[in-house]
Structure formats: C-alpha cells, structure tokens
Amino acid sequence: MSNGRKQQYLELESNQSVSTNMNGQDKDGIFARGVGFEDQNASDAHDDGKQRQSMFGTLRNAMAGRQNAGAGEKLSAIKEKPRQSMGGTGGEGNMEKGNHEHIEAVEITRQRKLWVLFTWMTTFWAPSPLLSWCGRMKRPDVRMAWREKVAICAIVLLLWFILLFIIIGLGLILCPKQNVWTMDDVANINTPKKSFMSTRGYVYDITDFIKQTGHGNARNRARPDQLSRYAGFDTNTSFPITARAACPDLVSAERDPNYLIQYPISGASTNVDPQAAVYFQHKPQTDPTSEELSSREFYWKYFEPGMENFKKGGVVWKMDWLNSMYKDQSTQWLVINKEVFYIQPYIDAINYAGNHNDTYNFLDSRFEALLNRGGYGTADITEDWLGINWDAATQQRNYDCIKRLFYVGKVDERQGVRCLFTNYMLVAFACVLMLVVLVKFLTALQFSTKTPPTNPEKFVVCQVPCYTEDEESILKTINSLTELDYQSTYKLLFLICDGNIVGSGNEKPTPRIVLDILGVDPEYDPPGRDYLAIAEGSRRHNIGKVYSGLYEYEGNTIPFIVVVKVGTPDEANRSGNRGKRDSQILLMSFFNKVHFNLPMTPLELEIYHQMRHILGIPPRNYEYLLQVDADTEVMPDSLARLVTTCMGDRRIAGICGETMLGNENTSWTTMIQVYEYFISHHMAKAFESLFGSVTCLPGCFSMFRLRTTDGKPLLIAKPVLEAYSELHVDTLHKKNLLSLGEDRYLTTLMMKHFPRFKLKFIQDAKCKTIAPEKWSVLMSQRRRWINSTIHNLAELMFLPNMCGFCCFSMRFVVFLDLFGTLTMPCTLIYFAYLIYAAVRNIADVGYISLILIGCIYGVQAIIFILRREWQHVGWMLIYLLAYPLWSFVLPVYSFWHMDDFSWGNTRVVVGDGKRKIIIEDDKEFDPDSIPQRRWMEYEKELAMAGVLNAPPPNMNPNAGSTKEDDRLSLYSSQSGAHLSRAESSMAFTQMPGGNTPQSMYGAMPGQPQSMFDPRLSVAMTNPQMMAMQQQQQQNAIYDNAVRQSMASSSGAMTPMGYDPRLSTAMYNPQMQQASVHSSPHSTIHQGSFIGEGWMPPATNMSMYSAAPAAGSVDIYGSQAMPMQDLGGSATHSIHSSMFYPTDDQIVDAVRRILVNADLSTTTKKAIRAQLAQEFNVDLSAKKEFISKVVDQMLVGS
C-alpha cells in the first residue's frame, strides 16, 4: 500500500471514530456500565464549548510551547521537551516522577480504620522518622505497609505461641514432668544395663552401685551377684526401722527400752515380703564391729545420705488399685493428702494376741478408731484425717510417725483429668485432622473421569500470557496446544506478549520470539491500537498490536491471535509491560463487551475484526477460556477431558487438572518439589473438589466458563471484572491479592460471586510445567504463593455462602488451611522439642503427634502405591529430607518479605475519613481520550470503506529492505491517543492471494487460494506481493467501496446492517455491481444478543458459521430481516451533501495535520487545501471556521 493511500485510509477511520466519540453517541462506558474503569457517559451539562475544549486538550498536551506569528499566517515550530524514563513494571516506576498529580478520594471503611489502629498499636515503638532515616522508607505508604507486615508477623508469632503453648506448655503447667514409677515399672528395670529398686516410697538407680566392690563390712562383703537381687524389687524389709527411732515422741523408753519394735511384727502379719529371707537384714545394733549397723538411726544417718545420689524419683500407685486392695482385699492401703501409707502391719500388730499392755498401740486412739471403718468409703481418708478432733501438735506427731514407718509412695496422677486434659485435646484435634486426611485419601482414590468423547464441539480460547520465557518453552507450549486431541476448528490460540521484554538468556524480545515461532513475517508491522490498561495515571494508556493467522504443527492447523503490548512512545524501559493481570483482563473484558454489546477500545475492535472477519470465527461462539502459562506443556487429551467434565455438569464454572514437573531431574531444587506438586493436587485439590470449591485454580493450567449454558456471564460477569480490574493497589492486602496471587484471587472472586457454581479438579487432565531450578528463584516464587495464599484464604473466611456446615464445611477447611499456613513453622519447632525431650527426658514424648504424622504420610504413600507410581516413594523421601526448608525457611522468609514490592508513583494520604490516592505522572492522561465504539457500528463503517475482510496494513515503510536497521521496529510509534487519532485506527490492504477473500482454511471451489492457506502461517506473509497489486486496484477499491456502502439521506439503508455479500465484493471492483444488485432481498441480522450485525454469506463463509435463510433465526437468536435495495443509494456522487464533513470531522483533521506538519512553513491556506483534498469537497464556506479552529488549537483554548 502506498503511503498516501495508507494515510488516506487512516484519516478516514480517525474521522469516523473521533466524530462519533465527540458527538456523545457512544459514550456508554466500558464493560457493562463500568467494570473497574472510568465511566465514559457524556454529561448532559457539558455544552459545546466544553466539548470543543476537550478536543483541543489532546493537542495541547502534545505540545510543549506555541507561538502565533500573525502576519503571513506563518506558524512557529513546536518543540517537545524530551522525557526520561525509569525502570519498573506494571505501573510501578516506569515513568519519571511526574509534575502532574491526579487525586482520587476513597472512603475508608470501618474495618480498615480498626486494622490501622491495631497496626499502630503494634508498631508504636518504631517512629516514622526512624523508619524514614534508618529503614530508607521515605514514603508514608511504604512505611504503612511495613507496619502492616510487622502487625501480621506479630499475629503469626502469637498464633505460634498459642499453638506451642497448647501442645507443649499447657501440659507442662497442668502436669509437670514427674520422675515417678509404679512398682510394675520398677520390676521391669532389672537388667545389668539398667537396674532400679525401690525403698520406702523412693526409686533408686543401682545399675552402677551393684557393680562396685567394697560394700558391706570386713567380715561380710557384698558381692555384685548378691546386690543384683535387689534389682526390680521393693526392699523395705532389707532396711527395717525401729518404732522408737522413727517415733521418739510417741514411743517412750518404757515401751521399747532396747529399740526392738520393728514392723511388721514377727508372728502378727501373714503377708510378709517373700524376698525378706533373701535380703541382707540391715538391722540396727546387730553388728558391734560395724559403725553403721551399730547405730540405731542407720536408715536416716547412713542409708539415705549414701543413696541420695542414686535416687531417681518416687513410687506411685494407681488409685483404682488402692481402692481395690482396701475394699476387696481388706488391706489397709490408705491415702492422706495424696500420700500412700501401708498401715496393715500396724493394724496386724495392735490386733495381735501378743500385744500385751498395748505395747504396739502408740498412735493416737482417735486415729486408730479411724482405721477400723469396716470397708466404708475409699482408701482416701484425707477428709476423715482432717476431721479428727485433735490439736495440731498431736496431728503432726502422728503424721511424722506414720510417714517414717509406713510411707510407700504417692498417688499416680499422671492418668488424672488434669494431666490428661492436653492429651484429650490433642486426641480431639488429631481425630478431626485424621478425618480430614481420611476423606482426602478417599477422594484421592475415587477422583477419576470417564473416557472423553472423540470430538467435543465446544469453542475454547487458549490464552497464553508471555513475559520472559525462553524460545524452547514457548515453542513447547504452542506445539502442545496445537496437537491437542481436540478439533482445531473449535480452539483458538490467543497469545498476549506483556511488553517488549528480553528475558534472561534470550537474544530477542519475547514478542519477536513468539512471532518467529508462528511464522510471522519480521517485516510486517501492523498499526498500534490504544486501550485502557490496568494501571494508574498515564500508564493506563497502552498500545497493542494484533497479529493473526494459522499455525501448523504435525499436521494440525490452528488459528491464532497474538496481541503485543508495545507501550506508548514515552516508554523506554519495559515498554508496554502492565502485568499478567492486565493480560487476563484484556481478554476477559473483550468477551464482556462482546456479550453485552458495549463500546470497545481500538485494540478490542481490532481483535474483534481479526477474529470475526480475518479468521472467520464469531467471538460469541466461545464458551470456555483455557489459561496456560508460556512454559506449560499440555498433555494431548487434557482439553477434551476438561471440556467433557464441564459438559457433564452445567454448574462447573472453573476446572483444573494435575500439574506435573517437566524438569524434575534438573537440580536438587526441582527434585524437592516433585512430591509437593503431586500431593497438593491428589489430596488438597481433590479434597476441595469434593465441596466443589477448589481454592486455587492455577494460572498455568485451568479452564473457566465464559458464560452459563443459558447465556448468563460467569468469568466475564460485571462483579468479577470490577473486583479483578482494581486500579488502586495501594495497600499491603491488595498488593498480595492482585500483584502476587492474581490467579488465586480470580478463583476467590469466582467463589465469592458464584457460590452455587463449582470449581473442580480432575486428575486425568495433566500438564507439565517448568519449576524453578535455582533456590533463589524458588524462594521468590514461594514468597508470592505463600503470601497470596494467606490473604486469599483470609478473604474466603468471610464469604457468606460456603457449602457444608460446622466441621464438615468448606469454611472449616479454609480455616484449617489458613491456620496451617500461618503456623507451618511450628511443626518443625515441635519436632525439635520432641527430639530434645526424648534425649533429655524432660517430658513424655508426644506419641499422639507422632502417630498422626505417621498416618498422614502413610495414607499419602498408599495413594501412589495404589496408583503404581512407585517413583514417588523416592520423591517423598527427598521431600522429607527437605522438610525444614518447606516448613520453616520458606514460610518465615515469606512472612518477613510480605511488603517486598515496588510502589511506583502513587502516594496515599489519609485525612478527613478518606484515603486520598495521589498519582504522580510526567504527563496528564484522560481515559476519555481513548475512543470507544460499538462493534456493530464500527463493522458497518469498515464495510462501507471496503476493508471489512482485510487485515491491517503494514506500517513498516522499509518493508522489503535487506537492512535490519532500515526497518521500523516491531514496536514503531504508529499509535497514541495523544499523537494522532488517525494513527490508532483500523487500516486495510489488498490481499496477496487473489481478489476474492476465501474461507479461513483455503479457497472455495473455483476460487483463488485463500490468504489463510494452512501452508501459510499468517495473513501478512509477503508484503512484496501486496505491493504488486496496490497501484492497480487500491484507488478503485476504496472509491467503489465508499460509494456502494454509504446509505442515502432518505434512509434507504437499514441503520444496523448491510448486505453481508458487500464485504466480499469489495475485494474486486468488477464483482461489486453483481454483488450489490444481484439480490435486492438479501438478508441481514438485527437485534442480535451479542451485537453480531450479520452472519457471513455463502460466498464468504468460514468453517465456524453459516448464513441462515431469509426469515430464519441464526444461532444467536436474531431474526433474519430482508435488506432494502442499495442500488439507488450506492450510485450517489461522492460530492453529495451526505459526504460534506461535519465540524467535528474538520476539527479532528486539523488537529492531525498540525501534529504532523512543519509549523514554521505551514499556512492556513495550505491546511484548507489539504482538508479539501482529503474530504474531496470544496471547503470555501468553512474558511472562517477552519481559521478559528487553527487559532484555538495554537493558543490552547
């Protein structure tokens, strides 16, 4: 196409677009009355003067200075100050700190106020000047994010403390570690390696004692084999105590002058220890040659001090056994203040026939009466003891006496309620967790899908956002989607390149890699299209370029569309990059506008144009959106399985499959992730799928319904888009939701707004992705995942409608996930405590916890064993070896780096109950400056211009040059709302394959080869071929198309439609007359639900659509209406009054001319002449108006 004809085309479209926008005909807003973007409804209060001033604003912003020379109508040159750019992505610091401020006041909610108050209470110790000076946090919003992070970390630490206190500290407080043993315990410790014995209520470790020689006296040495007989036994009888020595206040010299009374009394008691005959009797005063045994106080003076170092603890007795002995055996095992006394020998002595003159009755008679209860009560006589009517001194003397003579230990409280409370609590928690684990196990076993049908006939868009991936990964992804076991006619490959970015290790920018893979001619440079990006300030303005065609791989041919976000001319670093969320919104908003027939931006109109008239696929056909990352390889049958599952359940709104690793053996970093990926899908997602509420449909491989089977929007619904297209991501919570975990947040929004629909997981749909191969990259990834998980689960906790109830509800599962994520490091801390407790013996080992952990990993092992995936046995061992990294290092690192963001040029100031968002830019930007049109009207205008079925022209003036440096860049500055409306409009070109457009996959019978021959990968494969026919046909095409497309002023043409065969004829002027006049009763389609003005006729049908018969109903429910004869109106002269330009068209044309003209030499007369040539009419009557417009533009009024 010649430059003159190209410019003429651009000017035509610019006039149409801007004129409609400024007349207020299409300012109905963007997406269903505003979905997170500014409303563009025209105010009735705006007068003509204000509208005209808005027109001049664009030019005024583009100019740095103006002068009016006055004489000779000479205009002074305009020079624009150069701007410098800074690095950054997604609206975060890409532009220089600006001198323009946009202020927006946002109400502060009550919850936000309370949270801010708590944050300041938590971080009062860190004054702002200190953070600004030491922490280098100059901005208030950055300091506030740091405070929020510290507050969240404080909450996390508090949860850690509470959890560890419950499972460790509470048990130690309620039931401290007791070094006690029962007699059964002592009896079992009787080996040479460990030997215990008990004496008078205390336990001694005699392992080393019995191995020593020298025990005993010179006449009678004790051998080790003799001492070993003490191991495992109670040895009270070996160390008898005399009553007078034990109770000097109660046993007088008269009663026992020779210290002979010892219990049990020989002949009085029948239940004598059978070991008494074996033991050496350490009776006092029995060996005059032994200083120790000659002492009356041998036990207290020699035994206790000598064995103190060997004492381990005390003997305990179970209360049930004591009661049994008291009631069933009539044996006086009594308890006073939890101390156990074996008083049966005293009872036997006082009842002994040889007890003359009450020799053995030395205890108080009131206590002796208490002992004769006849089996009443229990063995615990504490209350009766305290109820005896005696003085304190008497009570103490009697207590001291029985303590020395009859004390055998204490009551075992380790099985009491106080000690078992924590165990009961842990058992309850364990039961709940085991129930969850069991259900997860069962769901993991039963989740299986049926064999999918061979050819599901559902249209699917395969969206692939590209950023910095390497060529191998992108190629693998594209090829895997191309060779899916799914009809190619029902899937569209939609790639979005997020900016002109050169990834690490790449030699070319990512967009160039994508286009080269798809076979796009490197010299083809389509015009840029404006659109509103998800960013703040002037970065809302972005420009994208659209490519389309067919891609062939292994005999499979698939249509594709590539959108390259190239950025505005002001951007120098990471131009066009706005983030993954912007790429997702770009396509979601497009289908939202298609669904509701809303005004579209130029980029969206171009996408619609290429999808509908270049590829031949009505956008309304698509029902599903498959999201795949650019480093993901989808298995051949996965898409069919996903679609089949959704076809079987209309309530499924989103679905995902299993993501496996494609580089599992690359490094140790990838190896430790294999098992984690496997179990997170087969247990976590399978369990959540049981409730129909998978909390995270991963962006690397998941599919959503665009709308329900009855036509109601789902993914593209207004509430979802409003929340997901949030512009002001200015708080820590929003940053983690929308900047780190956009995929998870999109799932959260689907659960929030469509609680009755399901989000499912199926294990048979699989893909492989590339996991981080370096530890630093893994830490960065997990920081994003963990923090986004926390904030998203917190959002889910407050959703009003979640399925289930109590412990069997999805809300409870979400709570467990949130609590488990926050307290994950406690697991490692508790393991370390158990090891320390076992080694140091400071507490009983928590066997319940160990059993729980064993069960968890046991059932996991059963899963892959039953599936015969034996390799996961090894991967699980590797995962367990790296468990400290998963459970402690990564979570702690993530928590502390929760505020690790770039904050861009947005400041937040709080005051008067509102949060003022101040956006600083180097230039002003008005979102209303981006023109928006409804597709039906724009489609009609393209048809009138004869370019409806033509792809955009090549904007590269050096096409065909052999020098790369002579070519315009792929990202040439051909667009921009602030530069030229004309340059952001649609363009047309002559097709290289012949004069008549064909079906998407080839020529119709008897017709030339289609532009979309499968052997060609894109529409614009050879710009040189296009140039061969341009000079011969272009003028005739343009003039005849305009004449035959425009309706007469009498209204002969139906307002919202035209003959669908008209666009076919436009490729060939010789066909036009036959096309227009052959059928005076051609059919058009009006009132379509989605704004489809018509369906392609038989002469221009693609494989995706067919023209219905007259009077029939098309697939969208629109009635086919007969079209009026266009013969008369089509022959009107181009000079008729209908083609006389409006004031708005003239204003727009003047603005464009001034921007591109050399103002030092341009005159008003030359401008009028150029206008007359462009509009092909005499504009003498508009001389004064044109002069006024020029003057107003130059002075900026």
XYZ file of N, CA and C in Angstrom, residues 102 535-541 728 906 919-921 923-925 927:
51
model
N -2.831 13.393 39.914
C -4.242 13.020 39.841
C -4.655 12.535 41.220
N -3.623 -0.106 35.238
C -2.506 0.631 35.821
C -3.064 1.950 36.342
N -2.179 2.796 36.829
C -2.590 4.074 37.382
C -1.956 5.200 36.595
N -2.659 6.335 36.592
C -2.124 7.503 35.938
C -2.026 7.320 34.439
N -0.978 7.899 33.858
C -0.808 7.838 32.418
C -0.491 6.440 31.915
N -0.074 5.554 32.806
C 0.217 4.182 32.375
C -1.052 3.388 32.092
N -2.198 3.980 32.365
C -3.441 3.351 31.917
C -3.509 3.311 30.405
N -2.850 4.265 29.788
C -2.820 4.287 28.327
C -1.744 3.323 27.846
N -6.329 0.793 41.937
C -5.529 1.323 43.033
C -5.113 0.195 43.972
N 2.563 6.295 43.132
C 1.295 6.519 43.814
C 1.550 6.744 45.294
N -1.633 10.234 42.374
C -0.840 9.600 41.322
C -0.002 10.676 40.644
N 1.302 10.530 40.702
C 2.209 11.494 40.102
C 2.691 10.966 38.749
N 2.548 11.794 37.723
C 2.961 11.423 36.382
C 3.737 12.560 35.750
N 2.970 13.382 32.795
C 2.002 13.967 31.879
C 0.609 13.616 32.348
N -0.341 14.395 31.891
C -1.729 14.123 32.210
C -2.287 13.096 31.232
N -3.269 12.367 31.717
C -3.935 11.411 30.841
C -5.398 11.324 31.232
N -8.669 9.151 30.546
C -9.145 7.902 29.924
C -10.193 8.125 28.848
